[in-house]
Coordinates of C-alpha atoms in Angstrom, one line a residue:
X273 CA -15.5 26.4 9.3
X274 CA -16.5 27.5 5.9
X275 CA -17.2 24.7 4.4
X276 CA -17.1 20.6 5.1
X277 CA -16.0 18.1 2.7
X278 CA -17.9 14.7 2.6
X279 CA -15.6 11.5 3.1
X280 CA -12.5 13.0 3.4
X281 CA -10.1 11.0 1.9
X282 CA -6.9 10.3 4.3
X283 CA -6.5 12.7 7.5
X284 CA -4.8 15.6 8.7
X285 CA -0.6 16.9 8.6
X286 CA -0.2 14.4 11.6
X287 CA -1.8 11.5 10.5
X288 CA 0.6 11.4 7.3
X289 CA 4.0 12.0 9.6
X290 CA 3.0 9.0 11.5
X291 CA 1.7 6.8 8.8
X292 CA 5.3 7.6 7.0
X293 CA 7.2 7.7 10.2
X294 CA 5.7 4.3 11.1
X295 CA 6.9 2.6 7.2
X296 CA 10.3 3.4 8.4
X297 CA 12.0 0.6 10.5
X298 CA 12.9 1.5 13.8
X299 CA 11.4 4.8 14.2
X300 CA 9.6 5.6 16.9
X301 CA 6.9 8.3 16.6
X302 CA 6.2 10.7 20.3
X303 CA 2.9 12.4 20.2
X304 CA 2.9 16.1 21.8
X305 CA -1.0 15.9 21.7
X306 CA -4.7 15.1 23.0
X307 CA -5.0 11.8 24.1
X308 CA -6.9 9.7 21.3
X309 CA -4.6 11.1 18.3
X310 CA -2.4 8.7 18.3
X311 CA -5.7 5.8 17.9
X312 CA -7.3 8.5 15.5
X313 CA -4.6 9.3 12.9
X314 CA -3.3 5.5 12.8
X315 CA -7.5 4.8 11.9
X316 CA -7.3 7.8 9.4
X317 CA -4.3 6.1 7.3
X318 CA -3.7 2.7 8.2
X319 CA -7.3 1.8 8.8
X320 CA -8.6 2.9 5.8
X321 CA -6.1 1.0 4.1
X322 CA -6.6 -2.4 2.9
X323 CA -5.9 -3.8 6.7
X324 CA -2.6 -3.6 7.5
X325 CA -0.5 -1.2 10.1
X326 CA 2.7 -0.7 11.6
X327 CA 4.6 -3.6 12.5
X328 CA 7.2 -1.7 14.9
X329 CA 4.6 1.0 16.6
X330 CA 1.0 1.8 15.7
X331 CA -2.2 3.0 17.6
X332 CA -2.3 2.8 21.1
X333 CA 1.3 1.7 21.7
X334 CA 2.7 5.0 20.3
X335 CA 4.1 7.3 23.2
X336 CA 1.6 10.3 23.8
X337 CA 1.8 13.4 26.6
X338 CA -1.8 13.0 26.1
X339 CA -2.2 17.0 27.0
X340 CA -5.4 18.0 29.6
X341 CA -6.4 20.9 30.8
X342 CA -3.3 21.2 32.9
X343 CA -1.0 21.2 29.7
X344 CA -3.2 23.3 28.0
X345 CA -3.6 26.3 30.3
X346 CA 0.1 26.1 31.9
X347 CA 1.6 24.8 28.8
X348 CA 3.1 21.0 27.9
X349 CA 6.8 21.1 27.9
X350 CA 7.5 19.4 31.0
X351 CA 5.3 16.8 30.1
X352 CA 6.6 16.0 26.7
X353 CA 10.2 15.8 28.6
X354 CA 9.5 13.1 30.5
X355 CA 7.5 11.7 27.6
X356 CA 10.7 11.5 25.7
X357 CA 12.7 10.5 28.5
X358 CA 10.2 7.2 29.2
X359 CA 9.8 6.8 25.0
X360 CA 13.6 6.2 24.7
X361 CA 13.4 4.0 28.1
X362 CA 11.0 1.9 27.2
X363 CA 11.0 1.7 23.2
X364 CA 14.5 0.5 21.5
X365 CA 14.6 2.3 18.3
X366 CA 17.0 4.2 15.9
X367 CA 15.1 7.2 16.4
X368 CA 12.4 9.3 18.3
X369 CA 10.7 12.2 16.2
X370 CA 8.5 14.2 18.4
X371 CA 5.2 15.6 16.7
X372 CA 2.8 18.1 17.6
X373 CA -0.8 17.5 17.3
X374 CA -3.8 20.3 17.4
X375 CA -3.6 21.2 20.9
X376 CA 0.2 21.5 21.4
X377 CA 0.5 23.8 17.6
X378 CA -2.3 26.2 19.2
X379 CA -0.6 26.5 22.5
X380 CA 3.0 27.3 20.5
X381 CA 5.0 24.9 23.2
X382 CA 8.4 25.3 21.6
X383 CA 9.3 21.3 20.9
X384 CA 12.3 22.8 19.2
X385 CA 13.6 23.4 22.3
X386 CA 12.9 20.4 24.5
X387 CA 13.9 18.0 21.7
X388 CA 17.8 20.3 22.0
X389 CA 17.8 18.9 25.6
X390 CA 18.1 15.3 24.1
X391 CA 21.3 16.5 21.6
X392 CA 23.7 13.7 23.7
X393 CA 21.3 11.1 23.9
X394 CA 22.1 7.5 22.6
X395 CA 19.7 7.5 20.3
X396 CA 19.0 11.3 17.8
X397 CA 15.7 12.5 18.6
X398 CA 13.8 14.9 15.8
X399 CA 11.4 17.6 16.2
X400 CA 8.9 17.5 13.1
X401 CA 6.7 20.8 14.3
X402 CA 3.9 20.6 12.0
X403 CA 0.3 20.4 14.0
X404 CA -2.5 18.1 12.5
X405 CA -4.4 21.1 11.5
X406 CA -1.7 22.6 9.4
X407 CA -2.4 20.9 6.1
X408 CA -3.8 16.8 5.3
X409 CA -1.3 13.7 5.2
X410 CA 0.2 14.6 1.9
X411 CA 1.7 17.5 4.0
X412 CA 2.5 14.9 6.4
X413 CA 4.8 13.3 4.0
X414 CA 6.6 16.3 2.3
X415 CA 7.0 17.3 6.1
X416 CA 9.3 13.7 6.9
X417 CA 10.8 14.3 3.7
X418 CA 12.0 17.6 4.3
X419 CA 12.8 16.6 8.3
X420 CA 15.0 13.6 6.5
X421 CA 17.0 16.3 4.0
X422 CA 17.3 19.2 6.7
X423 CA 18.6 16.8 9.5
X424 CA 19.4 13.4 8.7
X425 CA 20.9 13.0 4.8
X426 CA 24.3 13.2 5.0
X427 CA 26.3 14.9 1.7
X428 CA 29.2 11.8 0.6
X429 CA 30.7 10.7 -2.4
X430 CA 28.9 10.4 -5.5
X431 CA 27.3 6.6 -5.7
X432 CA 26.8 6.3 -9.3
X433 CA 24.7 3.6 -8.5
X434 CA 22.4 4.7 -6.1
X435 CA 19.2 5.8 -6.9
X436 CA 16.2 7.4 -4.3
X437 CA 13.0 6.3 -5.2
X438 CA 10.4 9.1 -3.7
X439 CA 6.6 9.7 -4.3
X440 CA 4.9 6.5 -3.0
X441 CA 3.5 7.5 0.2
X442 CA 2.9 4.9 2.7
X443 CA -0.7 3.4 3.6
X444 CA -1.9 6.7 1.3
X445 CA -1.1 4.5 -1.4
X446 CA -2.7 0.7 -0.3
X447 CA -0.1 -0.8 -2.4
X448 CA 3.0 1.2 -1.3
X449 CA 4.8 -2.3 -0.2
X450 CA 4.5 -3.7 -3.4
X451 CA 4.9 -1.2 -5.5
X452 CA 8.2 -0.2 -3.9
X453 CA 9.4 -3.6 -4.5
X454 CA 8.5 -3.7 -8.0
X455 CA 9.9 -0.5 -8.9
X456 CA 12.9 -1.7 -6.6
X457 CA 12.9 -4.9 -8.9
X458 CA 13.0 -3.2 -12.1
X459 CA 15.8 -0.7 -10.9
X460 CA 18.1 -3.6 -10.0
X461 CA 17.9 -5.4 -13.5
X462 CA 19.7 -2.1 -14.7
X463 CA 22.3 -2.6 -12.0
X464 CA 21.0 -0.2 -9.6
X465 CA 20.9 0.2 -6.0
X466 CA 17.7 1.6 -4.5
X467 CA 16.9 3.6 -1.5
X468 CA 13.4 3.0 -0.7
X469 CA 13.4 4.0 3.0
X470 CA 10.2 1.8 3.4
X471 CA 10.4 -2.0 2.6
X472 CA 13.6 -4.6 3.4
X473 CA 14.0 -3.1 6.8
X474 CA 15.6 -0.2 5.5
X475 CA 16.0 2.6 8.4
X476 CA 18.2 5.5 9.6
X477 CA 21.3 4.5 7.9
X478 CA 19.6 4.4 4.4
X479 CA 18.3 8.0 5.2
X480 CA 22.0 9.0 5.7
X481 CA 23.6 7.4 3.0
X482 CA 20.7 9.0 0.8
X483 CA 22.6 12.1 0.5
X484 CA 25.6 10.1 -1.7
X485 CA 22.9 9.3 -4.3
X486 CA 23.0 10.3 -7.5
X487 CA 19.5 10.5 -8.7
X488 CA 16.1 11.1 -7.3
X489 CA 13.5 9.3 -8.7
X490 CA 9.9 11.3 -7.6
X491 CA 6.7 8.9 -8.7
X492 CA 4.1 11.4 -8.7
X493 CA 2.9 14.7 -10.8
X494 CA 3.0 17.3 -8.2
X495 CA 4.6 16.2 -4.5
X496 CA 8.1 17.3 -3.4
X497 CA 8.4 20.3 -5.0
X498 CA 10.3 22.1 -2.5
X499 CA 12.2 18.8 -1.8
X500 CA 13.7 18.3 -5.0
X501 CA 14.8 22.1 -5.2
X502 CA 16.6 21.0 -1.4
X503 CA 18.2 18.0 -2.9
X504 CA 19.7 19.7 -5.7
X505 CA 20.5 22.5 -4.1
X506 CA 22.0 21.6 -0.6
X507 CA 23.6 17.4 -2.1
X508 CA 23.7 17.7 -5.8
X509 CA 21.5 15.3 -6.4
X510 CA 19.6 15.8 -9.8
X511 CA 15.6 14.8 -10.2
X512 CA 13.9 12.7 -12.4
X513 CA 10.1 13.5 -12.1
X514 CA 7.7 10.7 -13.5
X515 CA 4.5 12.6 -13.5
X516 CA 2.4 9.1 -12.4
X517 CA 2.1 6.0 -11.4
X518 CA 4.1 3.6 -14.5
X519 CA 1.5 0.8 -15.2
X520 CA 1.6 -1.5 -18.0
X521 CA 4.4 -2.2 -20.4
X522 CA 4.3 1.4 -22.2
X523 CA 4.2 3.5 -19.6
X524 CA 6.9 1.4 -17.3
X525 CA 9.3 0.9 -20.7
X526 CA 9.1 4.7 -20.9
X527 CA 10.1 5.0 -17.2
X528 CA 13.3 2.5 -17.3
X529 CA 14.5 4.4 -20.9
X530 CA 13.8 7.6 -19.0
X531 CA 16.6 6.3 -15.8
X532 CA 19.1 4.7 -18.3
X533 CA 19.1 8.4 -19.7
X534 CA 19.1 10.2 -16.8
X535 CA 22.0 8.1 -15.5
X536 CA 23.5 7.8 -19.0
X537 CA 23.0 3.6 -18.6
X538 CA 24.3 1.3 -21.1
X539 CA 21.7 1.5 -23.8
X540 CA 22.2 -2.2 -24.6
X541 CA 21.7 -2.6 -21.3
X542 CA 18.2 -0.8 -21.1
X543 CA 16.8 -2.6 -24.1
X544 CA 17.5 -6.0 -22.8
X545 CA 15.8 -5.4 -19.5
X546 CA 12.9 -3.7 -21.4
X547 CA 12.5 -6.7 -24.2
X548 CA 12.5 -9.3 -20.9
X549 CA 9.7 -7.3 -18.9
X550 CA 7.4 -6.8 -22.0
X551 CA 8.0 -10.3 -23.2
X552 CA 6.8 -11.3 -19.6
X553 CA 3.7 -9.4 -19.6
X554 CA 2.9 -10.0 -23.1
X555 CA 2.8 -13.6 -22.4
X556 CA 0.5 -14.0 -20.1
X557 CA -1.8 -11.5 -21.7
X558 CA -1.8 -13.8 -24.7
X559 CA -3.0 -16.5 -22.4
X560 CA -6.5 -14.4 -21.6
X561 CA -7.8 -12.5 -25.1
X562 CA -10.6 -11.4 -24.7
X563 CA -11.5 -12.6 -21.5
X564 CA -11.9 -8.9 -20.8
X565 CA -14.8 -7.4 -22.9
X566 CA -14.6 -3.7 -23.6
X567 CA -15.3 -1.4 -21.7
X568 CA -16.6 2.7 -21.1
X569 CA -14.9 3.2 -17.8
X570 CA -14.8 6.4 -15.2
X571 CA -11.5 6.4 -12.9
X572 CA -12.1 8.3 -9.4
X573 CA -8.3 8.0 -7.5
X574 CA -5.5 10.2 -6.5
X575 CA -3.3 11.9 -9.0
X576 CA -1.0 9.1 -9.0
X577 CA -3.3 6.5 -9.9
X578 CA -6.0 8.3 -11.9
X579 CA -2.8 9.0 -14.2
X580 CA -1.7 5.2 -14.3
X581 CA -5.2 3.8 -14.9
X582 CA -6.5 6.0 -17.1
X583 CA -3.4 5.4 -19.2
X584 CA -2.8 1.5 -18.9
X585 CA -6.7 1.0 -19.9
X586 CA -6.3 3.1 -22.1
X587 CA -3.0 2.8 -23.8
X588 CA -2.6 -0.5 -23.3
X589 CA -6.0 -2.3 -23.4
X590 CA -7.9 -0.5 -25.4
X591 CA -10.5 0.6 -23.2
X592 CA -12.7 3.7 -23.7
X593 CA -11.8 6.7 -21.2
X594 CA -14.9 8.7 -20.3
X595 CA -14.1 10.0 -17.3
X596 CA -11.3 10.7 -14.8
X597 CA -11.9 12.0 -11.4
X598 CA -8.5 12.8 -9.4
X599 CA -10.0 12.8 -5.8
X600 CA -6.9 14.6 -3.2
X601 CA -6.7 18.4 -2.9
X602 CA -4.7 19.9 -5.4
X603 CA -4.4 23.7 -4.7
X604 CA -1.7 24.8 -7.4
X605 CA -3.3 25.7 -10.9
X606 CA 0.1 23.9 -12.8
X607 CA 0.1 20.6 -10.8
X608 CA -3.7 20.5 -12.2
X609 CA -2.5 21.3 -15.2
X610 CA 0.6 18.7 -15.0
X611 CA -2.1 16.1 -14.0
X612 CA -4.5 16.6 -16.7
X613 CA -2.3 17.2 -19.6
X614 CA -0.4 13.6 -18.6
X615 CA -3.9 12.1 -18.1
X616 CA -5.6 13.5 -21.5
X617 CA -2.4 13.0 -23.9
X618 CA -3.6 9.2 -24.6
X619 CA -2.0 7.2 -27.6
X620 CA -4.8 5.3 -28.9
X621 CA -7.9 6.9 -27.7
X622 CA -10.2 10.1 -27.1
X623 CA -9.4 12.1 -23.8
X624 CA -11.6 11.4 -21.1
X625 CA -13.4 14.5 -18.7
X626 CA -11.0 15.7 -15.9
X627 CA -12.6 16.7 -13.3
X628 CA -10.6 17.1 -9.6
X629 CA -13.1 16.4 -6.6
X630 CA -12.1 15.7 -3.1
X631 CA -15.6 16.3 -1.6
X632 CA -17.6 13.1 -2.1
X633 CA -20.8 14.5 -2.8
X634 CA -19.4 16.2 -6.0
X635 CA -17.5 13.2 -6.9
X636 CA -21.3 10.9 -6.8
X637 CA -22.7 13.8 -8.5
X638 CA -20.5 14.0 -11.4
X639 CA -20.6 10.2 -11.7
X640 CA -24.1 10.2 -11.7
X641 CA -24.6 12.6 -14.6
X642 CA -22.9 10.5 -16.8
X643 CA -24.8 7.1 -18.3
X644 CA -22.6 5.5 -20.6
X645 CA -20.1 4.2 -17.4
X646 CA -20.0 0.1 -17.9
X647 CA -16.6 0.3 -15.4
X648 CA -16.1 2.1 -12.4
X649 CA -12.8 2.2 -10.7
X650 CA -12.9 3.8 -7.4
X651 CA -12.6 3.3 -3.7
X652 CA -15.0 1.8 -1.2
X653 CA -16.6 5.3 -1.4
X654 CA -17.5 4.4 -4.7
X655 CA -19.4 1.3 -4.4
X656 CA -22.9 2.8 -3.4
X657 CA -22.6 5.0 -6.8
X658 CA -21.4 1.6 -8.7
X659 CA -24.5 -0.2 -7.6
X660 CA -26.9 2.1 -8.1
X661 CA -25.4 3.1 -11.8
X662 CA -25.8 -1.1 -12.0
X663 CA -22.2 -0.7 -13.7
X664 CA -19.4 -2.8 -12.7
X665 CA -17.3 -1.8 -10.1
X666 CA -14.1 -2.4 -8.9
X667 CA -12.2 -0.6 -5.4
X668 CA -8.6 -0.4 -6.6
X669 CA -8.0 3.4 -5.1
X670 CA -7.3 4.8 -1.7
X671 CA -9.5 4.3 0.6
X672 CA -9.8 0.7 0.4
X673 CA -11.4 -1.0 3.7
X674 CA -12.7 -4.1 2.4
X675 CA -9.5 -6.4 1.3
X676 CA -5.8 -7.3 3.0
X677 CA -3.6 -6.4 0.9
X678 CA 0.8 -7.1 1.7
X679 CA 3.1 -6.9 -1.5
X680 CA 0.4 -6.8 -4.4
X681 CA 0.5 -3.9 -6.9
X682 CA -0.9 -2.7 -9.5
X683 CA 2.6 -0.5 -10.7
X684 CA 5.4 -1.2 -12.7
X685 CA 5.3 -4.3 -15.4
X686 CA 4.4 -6.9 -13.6
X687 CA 1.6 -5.1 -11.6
X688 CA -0.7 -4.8 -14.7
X689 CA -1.1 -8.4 -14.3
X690 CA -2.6 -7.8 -10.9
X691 CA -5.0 -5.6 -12.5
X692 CA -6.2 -7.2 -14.9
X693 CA -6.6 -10.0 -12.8
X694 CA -8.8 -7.8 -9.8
X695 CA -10.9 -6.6 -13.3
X696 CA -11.9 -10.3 -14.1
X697 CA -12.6 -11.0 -10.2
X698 CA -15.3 -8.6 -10.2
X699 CA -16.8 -8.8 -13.6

């Protein structure tokens, strides 16, 4: 290994498939691995955030070969079959996706064909033949998404008011619950139906029917490329990218006149959900001027959130940016460059220092440099720096392993509120 990164943020390919797998209701992940991956990658994900996991399978209740020598040196097939076999005995769900894990992806044990075997089953079981060590959990997701285009979506008639919401990637993002349903919220007051595949028990059939939609909603900068070329390309389906997470009332009123257009909405319509939802907010921030003091604040999150923070505290409250750390791997020169240019084109203030930094020791040491930090927003990797800069600091960004957190957010209109709110809490 060339090199090791510090904290890693989030685990490998597999952790992500079963940390998405596991959002979806009635889906029952199978492990073609070691035995302890299934504990391991639920810890990576759900355990580093903010206390909550699978409510259907999770842990040590996920089927697992649980490969030994034996597997290893004679291969694993035969023991994933009866694996499958006892999974769909034992465990009533919609669907059984088969994963591989280190072990099996070194080996090359051809889960393609052992998953064919089960073609007449009662219940579809999916291969999803991406190894742990193929890529981190952001893979992970873009690997069920593409798994859900290629062999679930069904092509239908046109639903002109059916949306896909994509981009908010389970237990990745600690909020994902809430922000879902606030997104979900907002969608509906413009008379839309929304395909979260995530929250209200939404399973297999609202993967199926997601093929009659007629917009794709991505929230986040650079995931899903290839995704949204198979959507178009293979159901029709146009994509509207929001290149981060909406918070506050400028950046979400931007996102709903952004949908009306895309789905050419009554503009009436739009404007009358819009002067509602800022009204709301606007309210209650009247209620607590200046019960904020200004602030010089640093941002260290993932691309979705170090884009909606740095905006809404920016934009919206009129906090000084001085420095914006987006903390996941980005390997592609124009998502960094779709990332920074949405994070530095402020309204109302200077451009903060984009830095992108996945390996914790860079991330303290470029915190450290800089003295004129009065705010830090961070995760709990941050709160050693916070205390020693003697600035305060709040954990708002993934991981977060020191709060239980169900349906709050910090997206959308109302989730500002939230924010604010956590802000205060830990002045």
């Amino acid at each position: 290994m060339s090199e090791v990164t510090e904290n890693p943020r989030g685990g490998c390919a597999l952790a992500g498939i079963n940390a998405v797998l596991s959002a979806v209701d009635r889906f029952c992940p199978v492990y073609h691995s070691g035995p302890g991956c299934c504990m391991q990658t639920c810890a990576s994900e759900q355990g580093q955030s903010c206390g909550r996991t699978a409510s259907f399978l999770s842990g040590v209740s996920l089927p697992s070969t649980n490969m030994l020598e034996k597997e290893v040196v004679f291969g694993g097939t035969d023991k994933l079959r009866t694996t499958i076999q006892g999974a769909m005995e034992i465990i009533d769900a919609d669907a059984y996706f088969v994963l591989t894990g280190c072990t099996a992806g070194i080996n090359g044990d051809d889960i393609q064909s052992v998953v064919s075997e089960f073609k007449n089953a009662p219940k579809p079981v999916y291969a999803i033949d991406t190894p742990g060590f193929a890529g981190n959990d952001m893979l992970g997701y873009e690997s069920v998404i593409d798994t859900f285009i290629d062999k679930i979506m069904v092509k239908g008639p046109r639903q002109q008011n059916l949306v896909n919401l994509f981009g908010i990637v389970p237990y990745h993002d600690p909020y994902w619950s809430g922000t879902l349903e606030e997104f979900t919220r907002i969608l509906r007051a413009l008379g839309l139906e929304v395909n979260t595949f995530f929250t209200e028990h939404q399973g297999i059939d609202a993967v199926k029917r997601a093929g009659s939609a007629a917009l794709n909603i991505i929230i986040h900068p650079w995931l899903l490329r290839g995704a949204e070329k198979k959507l178009s390309g293979q159901f029709g389906i146009p994509t509207l990218r929001i290149e981060g997470m909406p918070v506050g009332a400028t950046d979400t009123t931007a996102f709903v006149r952004q949908v009306g257009e895309a789905l050419s909405l009554d503009s009436g319509k739009v404007e009358s959900v819009v002067r509602k939802e800022e009204e709301y907010v606007y309210d209650y921030f009247e209620q607590a001027i200046g019960k904020l003091s200004w602030k010089r604040f640093a941002v260290v999150s993932d691309s979705n959130y170090a884009v909606g923070f740095t905006r809404f505290l920016a934009n919206d409250y009129s906090f000084t940016p001085l420095l914006t750390i987006v903390s996941e791997p980005l390997f592609r020169d124009k998502d960094k460059d779709a990332v920074r240019k949405r994070i530095t084109n402020l309204e109302y203030a200077r451009a903060p220092e984009v830095y992108f930094a996945s390996d914790q020791y860079d991330i303290e040491k470029l915190l450290a440099k800089n003295d004129e930090i009065t705010l830090l927003i961070g995760s709990t990797n941050e709160r050693e720096i916070g205390s020693r800069k003697g600035c305060q600091c709040s954990v708002l960004s993934y991981p977060v392993t020191d709060k239980l957190v169900f349906n709050r957010t910090y997206g959308g209109y109302r989730g500002c509120l939230t924010l604010v709110e956590d802000l205060y809490d830990d002045l």
